[in-house]
Short mmCIF file of C-alpha atoms in Angstrom, two decimals:
data_model
loop_
_atom_site.label_atom_id
_atom_site.label_comp_id
_atom_site.label_asym_id
_atom_site.label_seq_id
_atom_site.Cartn_x
_atom_site.Cartn_y
_atom_site.Cartn_z
CA MET A 1 117.06 129.59 117.46
CA ASN A 2 114.62 126.65 118.66
CA GLU A 3 116.77 124.23 119.98
CA LYS A 4 115.68 120.27 120.42
CA LEU A 5 117.14 117.87 123.51
CA LEU A 6 118.23 114.22 121.48
CA VAL A 7 119.24 111.27 123.44
CA ASN A 8 121.53 108.62 122.29
CA PRO A 9 120.30 105.95 123.58
CA ILE A 10 123.13 103.57 123.11
CA GLU A 11 125.16 106.13 125.37
CA CYS A 12 122.76 106.69 128.01
CA GLU A 13 123.82 104.88 131.24
CA GLY A 14 120.59 106.12 133.07
CA HIS A 15 123.01 108.09 135.98
CA GLY A 16 119.87 110.89 135.45
CA ALA A 17 121.05 113.57 136.24
CA CYS A 18 119.57 115.52 133.50
CA ALA A 19 116.14 114.82 134.55
CA GLU A 20 117.64 116.42 137.80
CA LEU A 21 118.71 119.23 136.37
CA LEU A 22 115.47 119.87 133.54
CA PRO A 23 112.61 118.23 135.66
CA GLU A 24 110.39 120.28 133.11
CA LEU A 25 111.52 118.64 129.83
CA ILE A 26 113.41 115.30 131.20
CA THR A 27 111.20 112.99 133.23
CA LEU A 28 112.72 109.25 134.44
CA ASP A 29 110.98 105.24 133.91
CA GLU A 30 110.52 103.21 135.08
CA TRP A 31 113.64 101.95 134.65
CA GLY A 32 115.77 104.94 135.46
CA TYR A 33 115.61 105.80 131.95
CA PRO A 34 115.30 110.12 130.46
CA ILE A 35 112.10 110.39 128.64
CA VAL A 36 112.78 113.89 126.84
CA ASP A 37 110.72 116.02 125.85
CA PRO A 38 110.43 116.87 122.09
CA ARG A 39 109.36 119.92 121.29
CA PRO A 40 111.99 122.44 120.56
CA ILE A 41 112.91 124.42 124.12
CA GLY A 42 111.15 126.92 125.37
CA PRO A 43 112.55 130.11 125.86
CA GLY A 44 114.76 130.54 129.18
CA MET A 45 115.36 127.44 129.42
CA GLU A 46 118.42 126.78 126.88
CA ARG A 47 121.20 127.37 130.18
CA HIS A 48 118.87 125.15 132.24
CA ALA A 49 119.17 122.75 129.28
CA ARG A 50 122.55 123.50 129.11
CA LYS A 51 123.52 122.56 132.41
CA ALA A 52 121.51 119.36 131.34
CA VAL A 53 123.63 118.46 129.24
CA SER A 54 127.32 119.40 131.08
CA ALA A 55 125.96 116.71 133.53
CA CYS A 56 125.44 114.04 132.13
CA PRO A 57 128.71 111.40 133.20
CA THR A 58 127.71 110.38 129.71
CA LEU A 59 128.32 112.72 126.76
CA ALA A 60 124.72 110.73 125.35
CA LEU A 61 122.70 114.35 125.90
CA ARG A 62 123.43 116.96 123.55
CA LEU A 63 121.38 120.19 122.16
CA LEU A 64 120.35 119.90 118.92
CA ARG A 65 120.05 122.52 116.53
CA GLY A 66 115.91 122.47 115.26
CA MET B 1 113.56 75.43 99.51
CA THR B 2 110.33 76.48 99.62
CA ALA B 3 106.98 76.33 97.12
CA VAL B 4 106.82 79.08 95.07
CA THR B 5 103.77 79.05 92.90
CA SER B 6 103.23 82.21 90.47
CA GLN B 7 99.11 82.86 90.28
CA GLU B 8 97.29 81.48 93.32
CA PHE B 9 94.32 84.23 92.66
CA SER B 10 91.31 83.06 90.35
CA ASP B 11 90.90 86.19 88.06
CA PRO B 12 93.86 89.14 88.28
CA ALA B 13 92.28 90.87 84.62
CA SER B 14 89.71 91.17 86.74
CA TRP B 15 91.33 94.72 89.26
CA VAL B 16 94.42 94.44 88.20
CA PRO B 17 94.87 97.58 85.78
CA GLY B 18 97.39 96.78 82.52
CA ALA B 19 97.72 94.15 81.37
CA GLY B 20 101.05 93.10 83.39
CA GLU B 21 102.20 89.61 83.52
CA LEU B 22 103.30 87.59 87.09
CA PRO B 23 106.22 86.58 87.68
CA ARG B 24 108.31 89.37 86.42
CA LEU B 25 111.25 87.72 89.67
CA LEU B 26 111.00 84.59 90.24
CA PRO B 27 111.29 82.31 86.96
CA PRO B 28 107.84 81.22 85.22
CA ALA B 29 105.00 78.56 86.80
CA GLY B 30 106.63 74.85 85.43
CA ALA B 31 110.17 76.21 84.96
CA GLY B 32 111.06 74.31 88.07
CA LYS B 33 113.06 75.00 91.24
CA GLN B 34 116.15 75.45 89.70
CA ALA B 35 118.98 78.52 90.19
CA GLN B 36 118.29 80.90 86.24
CA ASP B 37 121.99 80.03 84.95
CA LEU B 38 122.98 83.19 83.29
CA MET B 39 122.42 81.58 80.06
CA THR B 40 118.89 81.36 81.19
CA HIS B 41 118.50 84.71 82.44
CA LEU B 42 119.24 86.03 79.35
CA ALA B 43 117.64 84.50 76.82
CA ARG B 44 114.65 86.39 79.03
CA TYR B 45 115.60 89.56 79.94
CA GLY B 46 118.15 90.16 77.56
CA ARG B 47 121.59 92.05 78.11
CA LEU B 48 122.29 94.54 81.19
CA PRO B 49 121.69 97.83 80.25
CA TYR B 50 123.43 100.06 81.51
CA ARG B 51 123.51 103.56 81.62
CA GLU B 52 127.14 105.06 80.57
CA ARG B 53 126.04 107.51 83.62
CA THR B 54 125.55 108.11 86.93
CA GLY B 55 122.38 109.75 87.14
CA THR B 56 120.14 108.62 84.65
CA LEU B 57 118.99 105.13 86.80
CA ILE B 58 117.01 107.51 88.93
CA ASN B 59 114.88 109.66 87.03
CA ASP B 60 113.14 106.52 85.61
CA LEU B 61 112.76 105.11 89.12
CA GLU B 62 111.50 107.71 90.23
CA ALA B 63 108.73 107.59 87.39
CA ALA B 64 108.30 104.10 87.94
CA GLY B 65 107.26 104.40 91.44
CA LEU B 66 108.96 101.66 92.80
CA THR B 67 109.91 101.68 97.15
CA GLY B 68 112.16 99.09 99.09
CA ARG B 69 110.94 95.88 99.17
CA GLY B 70 113.23 94.85 102.96
CA GLY B 71 109.90 96.46 104.93
CA ALA B 72 109.97 99.70 104.44
CA ALA B 73 108.65 100.57 101.07
CA PHE B 74 111.28 103.75 101.35
CA PRO B 75 111.54 105.82 97.52
CA VAL B 76 113.42 103.73 95.96
CA HIS B 77 115.10 106.83 93.68
CA ARG B 78 115.37 109.03 97.02
CA LYS B 79 117.92 107.35 98.37
CA LEU B 80 120.16 106.97 95.16
CA ALA B 81 119.13 110.31 94.47
CA ALA B 82 120.96 110.75 97.96
CA VAL B 83 123.74 108.78 98.15
CA LEU B 84 124.64 110.69 94.74
CA ALA B 85 125.01 114.22 95.92
CA ALA B 86 126.40 113.16 99.19
CA ALA B 87 129.79 111.86 96.70
CA ASP B 88 129.81 115.15 95.15
CA ARG B 89 129.82 117.30 97.53
CA ARG B 90 131.97 115.35 100.14
CA ARG B 91 134.06 113.81 96.36
CA LYS B 92 134.18 110.44 97.46
CA ILE B 93 133.50 107.80 96.03
CA PRO B 94 130.32 105.57 96.53
CA THR B 95 129.70 101.97 97.82
CA VAL B 96 127.09 99.95 96.90
CA ILE B 97 125.66 96.86 100.11
CA ALA B 98 122.56 94.40 98.15
CA ASN B 99 121.35 93.92 101.35
CA GLY B 100 119.98 89.49 101.53
CA ALA B 101 119.83 89.37 105.41
CA GLU B 102 116.38 88.60 105.13
CA SER B 103 115.86 88.70 109.65
CA GLU B 104 112.27 87.34 110.04
CA PRO B 105 112.16 83.81 110.62
CA ALA B 106 108.61 84.02 109.07
CA SER B 107 109.87 85.02 105.64
CA ASP B 108 112.15 83.27 103.09
CA LYS B 109 111.57 85.25 100.03
CA ASP B 110 114.61 86.52 99.93
CA ALA B 111 116.71 83.46 100.14
CA THR B 112 113.78 82.11 97.33
CA LEU B 113 114.62 85.00 94.97
CA LEU B 114 119.23 84.12 95.43
CA TRP B 115 118.52 80.79 95.29
CA LEU B 116 116.46 81.32 92.62
CA ALA B 117 117.08 84.54 90.33
CA PRO B 118 120.62 85.08 91.37
CA HIS B 119 121.61 86.79 88.43
CA LEU B 120 118.56 89.57 88.81
CA VAL B 121 120.22 90.58 91.84
CA LEU B 122 123.42 91.05 90.56
CA ASP B 123 122.03 93.19 87.39
CA GLY B 124 120.62 95.28 89.87
CA LEU B 125 123.79 95.56 91.83
CA GLN B 126 125.31 97.02 88.55
CA LEU B 127 123.20 98.83 88.19
CA ALA B 128 122.48 100.74 91.34
CA ALA B 129 126.74 101.21 91.90
CA GLU B 130 126.69 102.78 88.06
CA ALA B 131 123.51 105.75 88.64
CA VAL B 132 125.53 106.83 92.34
CA GLY B 133 128.80 105.92 90.60
CA ALA B 134 130.57 103.44 93.11
CA GLN B 135 132.87 101.07 92.04
CA THR B 136 132.91 98.58 94.85
CA ALA B 137 129.84 97.21 95.37
CA ILE B 138 129.21 93.67 98.35
CA LEU B 139 126.19 91.01 98.67
CA TYR B 140 125.06 90.80 102.21
CA THR B 141 123.43 87.50 103.12
CA HIS B 142 122.81 85.11 105.47
CA ALA B 143 123.77 81.46 105.21
CA ASP B 144 120.88 80.41 103.87
CA ARG B 145 118.94 77.74 105.26
CA GLU B 146 118.54 74.84 103.56
CA HIS B 147 121.16 75.39 99.84
CA ASP B 148 124.58 76.42 99.75
CA VAL B 149 122.84 80.48 98.59
CA GLY B 150 127.16 81.14 98.83
CA LYS B 151 128.22 78.04 96.78
CA ARG B 152 125.28 79.85 94.29
CA LEU B 153 126.32 83.06 94.74
CA GLN B 154 129.71 82.01 93.85
CA GLN B 155 128.81 80.70 90.89
CA ALA B 156 127.08 83.39 89.40
CA LEU B 157 129.67 85.54 89.70
CA ARG B 158 132.00 83.17 87.85
CA GLU B 159 129.75 82.95 84.81
CA ARG B 160 129.14 87.06 84.67
CA HIS B 161 133.44 87.39 84.98
CA ALA B 162 133.38 84.52 82.10
CA VAL B 163 131.10 87.21 80.23
CA GLY B 164 133.21 89.96 81.24
CA ALA B 165 129.31 90.56 82.36
CA ASP B 166 129.84 93.05 85.20
CA ARG B 167 132.15 96.27 85.83
CA VAL B 168 132.18 96.94 89.28
CA PRO B 169 133.54 93.38 91.22
CA VAL B 170 131.09 92.28 94.11
CA GLN B 171 132.93 90.65 98.00
CA LEU B 172 130.26 88.18 99.23
CA ALA B 173 129.71 88.64 103.00
CA LEU B 174 127.81 86.77 105.35
CA ALA B 175 125.88 87.60 108.42
CA PRO B 176 125.22 87.11 111.57
CA PRO B 177 122.28 84.45 112.05
CA ARG B 178 120.85 87.46 114.26
CA PHE B 179 117.20 89.42 114.04
CA LEU B 180 118.37 92.75 113.74
CA ALA B 181 121.93 91.43 111.07
CA GLY B 182 119.71 92.69 108.57
CA GLN B 183 119.11 96.57 109.75
CA GLU B 184 121.10 99.20 108.31
CA THR B 185 123.00 100.33 110.44
CA ALA B 186 124.71 96.87 111.91
CA LEU B 187 125.31 96.07 108.53
CA VAL B 188 127.20 99.18 108.38
CA SER B 189 129.45 97.66 111.74
CA HIS B 190 129.56 94.76 110.47
CA LEU B 191 131.39 95.34 107.14
CA ALA B 192 133.70 97.47 109.18
CA GLY B 193 134.23 94.02 111.27
CA GLY B 194 133.08 95.55 114.04
CA PRO B 195 129.71 93.44 115.38
CA ALA B 196 126.30 92.82 113.64
CA ILE B 197 124.31 95.60 115.57
CA PRO B 198 122.38 99.11 115.26
CA THR B 199 124.43 102.35 116.20
CA PHE B 200 122.27 105.59 117.42
CA THR B 201 122.26 107.57 113.57
CA PRO B 202 122.08 111.14 112.32
CA PRO B 203 124.09 110.59 109.87
CA ARG B 204 122.08 108.80 107.89
CA ILE B 205 124.95 105.85 105.97
CA THR B 206 123.86 107.49 102.20
CA GLU B 207 125.66 110.35 104.38
CA ARG B 208 128.20 108.16 105.80
CA GLY B 209 127.92 104.40 106.02
CA LEU B 210 131.02 101.87 105.77
CA ALA B 211 134.64 103.52 105.53
CA GLY B 212 132.56 106.66 106.23
CA ALA B 213 131.51 106.82 101.74
CA PRO B 214 127.86 107.32 101.28
CA THR B 215 126.50 103.92 101.10
CA LEU B 216 123.38 102.54 99.81
CA VAL B 217 122.01 100.15 101.27
CA GLN B 218 118.81 97.61 99.13
CA ASN B 219 116.72 94.73 99.85
CA VAL B 220 117.72 92.27 96.92
CA GLU B 221 113.63 92.54 95.65
CA THR B 222 114.75 95.88 94.66
CA LEU B 223 117.63 95.79 93.19
CA ALA B 224 115.55 92.75 91.17
CA HIS B 225 112.88 94.88 89.88
CA LEU B 226 115.02 97.95 89.06
CA ALA B 227 117.34 96.15 87.00
CA LEU B 228 113.73 95.02 85.27
CA ILE B 229 112.64 98.42 85.67
CA ALA B 230 116.17 99.26 83.31
CA ARG B 231 115.45 97.71 80.77
CA ARG B 232 111.92 97.44 79.85
CA GLY B 233 110.55 101.42 81.16
CA PRO B 234 109.07 102.79 84.39
CA GLY B 235 105.00 102.40 82.50
CA TRP B 236 105.66 98.56 82.45
CA PHE B 237 107.05 98.27 86.13
CA ARG B 238 103.66 99.74 86.77
CA ALA B 239 101.06 97.90 84.84
CA VAL B 240 100.59 95.99 87.60
CA GLY B 241 100.00 97.50 91.62
CA THR B 242 98.29 99.93 92.52
CA ARG B 243 98.81 103.94 90.36
CA HIS B 244 99.94 105.14 94.40
CA GLU B 245 102.05 101.55 95.15
CA PRO B 246 102.75 100.26 91.58
CA GLY B 247 104.80 96.70 90.86
CA SER B 248 104.95 93.58 92.24
CA MET B 249 106.03 92.20 94.72
CA LEU B 250 107.42 88.67 96.55
CA ALA B 251 105.24 87.52 99.79
CA THR B 252 105.59 85.06 102.44
CA VAL B 253 102.41 83.33 102.51
CA ARG B 254 101.73 80.68 105.09
CA ARG B 255 98.48 79.46 105.67
CA ALA B 256 96.76 76.90 108.00
CA ASP B 257 99.25 73.87 106.83
CA GLY B 258 102.08 76.12 108.21
CA ARG B 259 105.00 75.60 104.72
CA PRO B 260 105.58 79.13 103.57
CA ARG B 261 105.16 80.05 100.02
CA ILE B 262 107.01 82.09 97.72
CA THR B 263 104.47 83.99 95.69
CA GLU B 264 105.16 87.55 93.37
CA VAL B 265 101.79 88.84 93.64
CA PRO B 266 100.87 93.28 92.21
CA LEU B 267 100.77 95.73 95.04
CA GLY B 268 97.10 95.93 95.84
CA MET B 269 96.04 92.30 95.21
CA PRO B 270 93.19 91.16 97.51
CA LEU B 271 94.30 89.64 101.00
CA ARG B 272 91.21 86.72 100.00
CA ASP B 273 92.62 86.16 97.30
CA LEU B 274 96.06 85.46 99.60
CA LEU B 275 93.95 83.23 101.60
CA GLY B 276 91.41 81.70 100.88
CA ASP B 277 88.56 82.89 102.87
CA PRO B 278 88.79 83.17 106.05
CA GLN B 279 87.80 80.93 109.23
CA PRO B 280 86.54 82.11 111.97
CA GLU B 281 87.36 83.46 114.93
CA SER B 282 91.35 83.16 112.97
CA ALA B 283 93.44 85.33 112.90
CA VAL B 284 96.04 86.45 109.99
CA LEU B 285 99.21 87.90 110.94
CA ILE B 286 101.16 90.88 108.84
CA GLY B 287 104.62 91.85 108.50
CA GLY B 288 106.45 89.10 110.35
CA TYR B 289 106.85 89.59 114.24
CA HIS B 290 107.59 93.16 114.16
CA GLY B 291 103.65 93.85 112.09
CA THR B 292 100.56 93.40 113.53
CA TRP B 293 97.44 90.41 113.94
CA LEU B 294 94.20 90.90 112.59
CA PRO B 295 91.06 89.33 113.54
CA ALA B 296 90.81 87.51 110.15
CA ALA B 297 87.49 88.96 109.11
CA ARG B 298 89.22 91.73 109.03
CA ALA B 299 92.17 91.19 107.32
CA ALA B 300 89.96 89.73 104.68
CA ALA B 301 88.78 92.54 103.50
CA LEU B 302 92.17 94.22 102.76
CA THR B 303 94.04 94.19 100.63
CA LEU B 304 98.33 94.61 100.04
CA GLU B 305 98.85 97.61 99.65
CA ASN B 306 99.70 101.07 102.74
CA ARG B 307 96.99 102.53 101.99
CA SER B 308 94.74 99.85 102.65
CA LEU B 309 96.58 97.92 105.51
CA GLU B 310 98.05 101.28 107.73
CA PRO B 311 94.35 102.97 108.65
CA ALA B 312 93.95 99.52 110.42
CA GLY B 313 97.23 99.32 112.32
CA ALA B 314 98.99 97.76 109.66
CA ARG B 315 102.10 97.61 107.20
CA VAL B 316 103.56 95.81 103.49
CA GLY B 317 106.32 95.81 105.10
CA ALA B 318 108.69 93.02 104.19
CA GLY B 319 105.67 90.74 101.78
CA ILE B 320 104.29 87.86 105.47
CA VAL B 321 101.02 87.35 105.35
CA ILE B 322 100.26 84.16 107.92
CA SER B 323 96.87 82.55 108.41
CA LEU B 324 96.76 81.14 112.11
CA PRO B 325 94.46 78.31 112.60
CA ALA B 326 92.03 79.02 114.75
CA ASP B 327 93.12 76.22 116.24
CA ARG B 328 95.65 77.22 117.91
CA CYS B 329 96.25 79.48 121.15
CA GLY B 330 97.66 83.36 119.32
CA LEU B 331 98.36 84.53 122.73
CA VAL B 332 100.43 81.44 123.02
CA GLU B 333 102.34 81.58 119.73
CA THR B 334 102.85 85.39 120.32
CA ALA B 335 104.67 84.35 123.27
CA ASN B 336 106.71 82.29 121.50
CA ALA B 337 107.48 84.78 119.16
CA VAL B 338 107.87 87.23 122.34
CA ARG B 339 110.23 85.63 123.64
CA TYR B 340 112.55 84.62 120.70
CA LEU B 341 112.64 88.94 120.05
CA ALA B 342 113.20 90.21 123.50
CA LEU B 343 116.04 87.34 122.93
CA GLU B 344 117.39 89.74 119.70
CA SER B 345 117.92 92.63 121.42
CA ALA B 346 120.56 94.15 120.97
CA GLY B 347 120.54 95.43 124.66
CA GLN B 348 122.72 98.13 124.29
CA CYS B 349 119.80 101.26 124.86
CA GLY B 350 117.70 100.99 128.48
CA PRO B 351 113.95 100.77 127.89
CA CYS B 352 114.59 97.81 124.90
CA LEU B 353 117.20 96.22 127.58
CA ASN B 354 115.17 96.92 130.39
CA GLY B 355 111.19 96.87 128.87
CA LEU B 356 111.20 93.62 125.99
CA PRO B 357 112.23 90.72 129.05
CA ARG B 358 109.73 92.24 130.91
CA MET B 359 107.13 92.05 128.45
CA ALA B 360 107.82 89.01 128.28
CA SER B 361 107.81 87.46 130.99
CA ALA B 362 104.01 89.13 131.32
CA PHE B 363 103.23 87.95 127.64
CA ALA B 364 104.03 84.13 129.10
CA GLU B 365 102.15 85.19 132.08
CA LEU B 366 98.34 85.27 129.45
CA ALA B 367 100.10 82.66 127.32
CA GLY B 368 99.70 80.90 130.65
CA GLY B 369 97.03 79.71 132.85
CA ARG B 370 95.21 82.63 134.75
CA PRO B 371 97.84 85.34 134.42
CA ARG B 372 97.13 88.09 136.96
CA PRO B 373 94.00 91.23 135.87
CA GLN B 374 97.28 93.50 135.96
CA THR B 375 98.92 91.85 133.20
CA ARG B 376 97.42 93.45 130.17
CA ALA B 377 97.80 97.46 131.64
CA ASP B 378 102.45 96.08 132.29
CA LEU B 379 101.94 95.13 128.89
CA GLU B 380 100.43 97.95 127.64
CA ARG B 381 102.38 100.50 129.31
CA TRP B 382 105.64 98.65 128.54
CA ALA B 383 104.93 98.50 125.24
CA GLY B 384 104.03 102.74 124.87
CA LEU B 385 107.26 102.79 127.64
CA VAL B 386 109.92 101.17 125.24
CA THR B 387 108.41 103.23 121.60
CA GLY B 388 110.27 104.81 120.13
CA ARG B 389 113.14 105.13 122.65
CA GLY B 390 115.90 102.65 121.20
CA ALA B 391 118.81 104.10 118.80
CA CYS B 392 117.59 101.48 116.40
CA HIS B 393 112.61 99.81 115.55
CA HIS B 394 113.44 96.91 117.91
CA PRO B 395 111.72 97.73 121.04
CA ASP B 396 109.10 99.99 118.75
CA GLY B 397 107.58 96.72 116.18
CA THR B 398 108.40 94.83 119.09
CA ALA B 399 105.44 96.79 120.66
CA ARG B 400 102.95 97.33 117.72
CA PHE B 401 103.56 93.37 116.97
CA VAL B 402 102.59 93.07 121.54
CA ARG B 403 99.73 95.80 121.01
CA SER B 404 97.71 94.78 118.66
CA ALA B 405 98.10 90.56 119.71
CA LEU B 406 96.55 92.10 123.06
CA VAL B 407 93.56 93.81 120.85
CA THR B 408 93.32 90.72 118.45
CA PHE B 409 93.18 88.47 120.75
CA ALA B 410 91.63 89.86 124.11
CA ALA B 411 88.36 87.41 124.15
CA GLU B 412 91.14 85.42 124.79
CA ALA B 413 93.24 86.50 127.09
CA ASP B 414 90.03 87.35 129.41
CA ARG B 415 89.07 83.66 127.99
CA HIS B 416 92.75 83.09 130.24
CA GLU B 417 91.73 85.12 133.19
CA ARG B 418 89.16 82.07 133.93
CA GLY B 419 91.23 79.47 133.77
CA ARG B 420 90.39 78.77 130.25
CA CYS B 421 92.13 78.30 126.29
CA SER B 422 89.87 77.34 123.15
CA ALA B 423 93.62 76.17 121.77
CA THR B 424 93.02 71.96 120.62
CA SER B 425 96.35 71.89 119.53
CA ALA B 426 99.81 72.72 121.25
CA ARG B 427 102.11 72.49 119.23
CA PRO B 428 104.56 75.55 117.72
CA PHE B 429 102.58 77.30 114.46
CA LEU B 430 105.04 80.41 114.07
CA PRO B 431 108.29 79.28 113.09
CA ILE B 432 111.22 80.30 116.00
CA PRO B 433 115.23 80.01 115.62
CA THR B 434 115.78 77.87 118.37
CA SER B 435 119.06 79.45 118.85
CA SER B 436 118.22 82.66 120.72
CA ALA B 437 121.64 82.64 123.52
CA ARG B 438 123.31 86.10 123.18
CA THR B 439 127.00 85.51 123.72
CA ALA B 440 129.72 88.36 122.07
CA GLU B 441 130.69 86.15 118.80
CA ASP B 442 126.94 85.51 118.15
CA TRP B 443 127.10 89.21 116.80
CA THR B 444 130.15 88.87 114.15
#
């Protein structure tokens, strides 16, 4: 599948839900904005990634097919 | 008007491959600083060579190796080909935009070109429109700081209309006086009636830009080169410059007197020839406020081409080369520019909104008396945190500028930590626009 996470930095308001649900791939910077692992999502993580995407209150997080 | 010089270097034939003559775009030496009217323009360059079909010019541009002169140096033929392909695939008529919204405060080459040789830019706009099959063209410029360039361009368009030179109607559009107004997605947003602030891509504007149409945006100098390649061919274009980075470019050069000189130089020109012998303990800024500080002695060993500059961490960009006088403090100068950059953030993306003001404030501390030892580490960390995390490259460019200053002025920063400063003049050197107030109206 080779999916990747992509955050739209204009839409993102730093709610932090993504980092809470997916700490393996997303950490927060010192201002609360997500730092997303740019590599393709590893096997077994897709379900968690999808959850993080749907939990974003501003729909700023997306999954892109590599 | 700034000084216009064509060949300040001593013996170009000794290192320029081929026998190309300069200037190509600017009026020849001795022609004065008067704008070229259509008759003068046609006498010098000949008629506008329409190709009578889309696409053929693109092959010539590829053979010429022309790259964008707005700063990114993207191959021009690839952009045109992308717009043409998107137009075919999506059955949409594309739009062509000449970008003269030169926003780097230290650059004056596009304003100078538009003032002195408007017809070359307008020729390029027509030919680019023909090459991609566009039926509308827009020329987007700042109000010139010294001249009424809008009036000059209207006059040029009237001259062309009178002889039927143009096939595609050209609209003039004014950019707000903001640093980001010339950024491609900001430009498209503004021309669509919105604020001149960047939007998040994808899709690329070559695919879906103004009013959803495939959109070609080219810097005005790029279009001027294009107009000459269409007339004289790729071989002529490559007669100056280097094999990998052919052609000439306009540069804005400031030496110790601070006066900007617009000069047309071959790619690959030694920086020593542009700036003179390096002053010890001095520094050179290459590429403007998104660019890179280098120690003067290091810069003097480089040439004006990305193959030479990139290993040193710099890029040709839009051709801004500034020699900082040895009596000024590079930290103070950088702090002024970083403050300006932070105020010019559109404030849309969290890392830029939070990181740039902090960097500006920390740099002000570094420039003032007795900064804390922690300040430089903070700047490094924030530069890392903002890079690659905005919708546009404003945070990346600001971080590059800040990091290069920390390296180039490291000894000066040590002095500041001990409460000293080596500068003997406090007069600001880098040009910083005064109106950096941030209100909603400023963007429209």
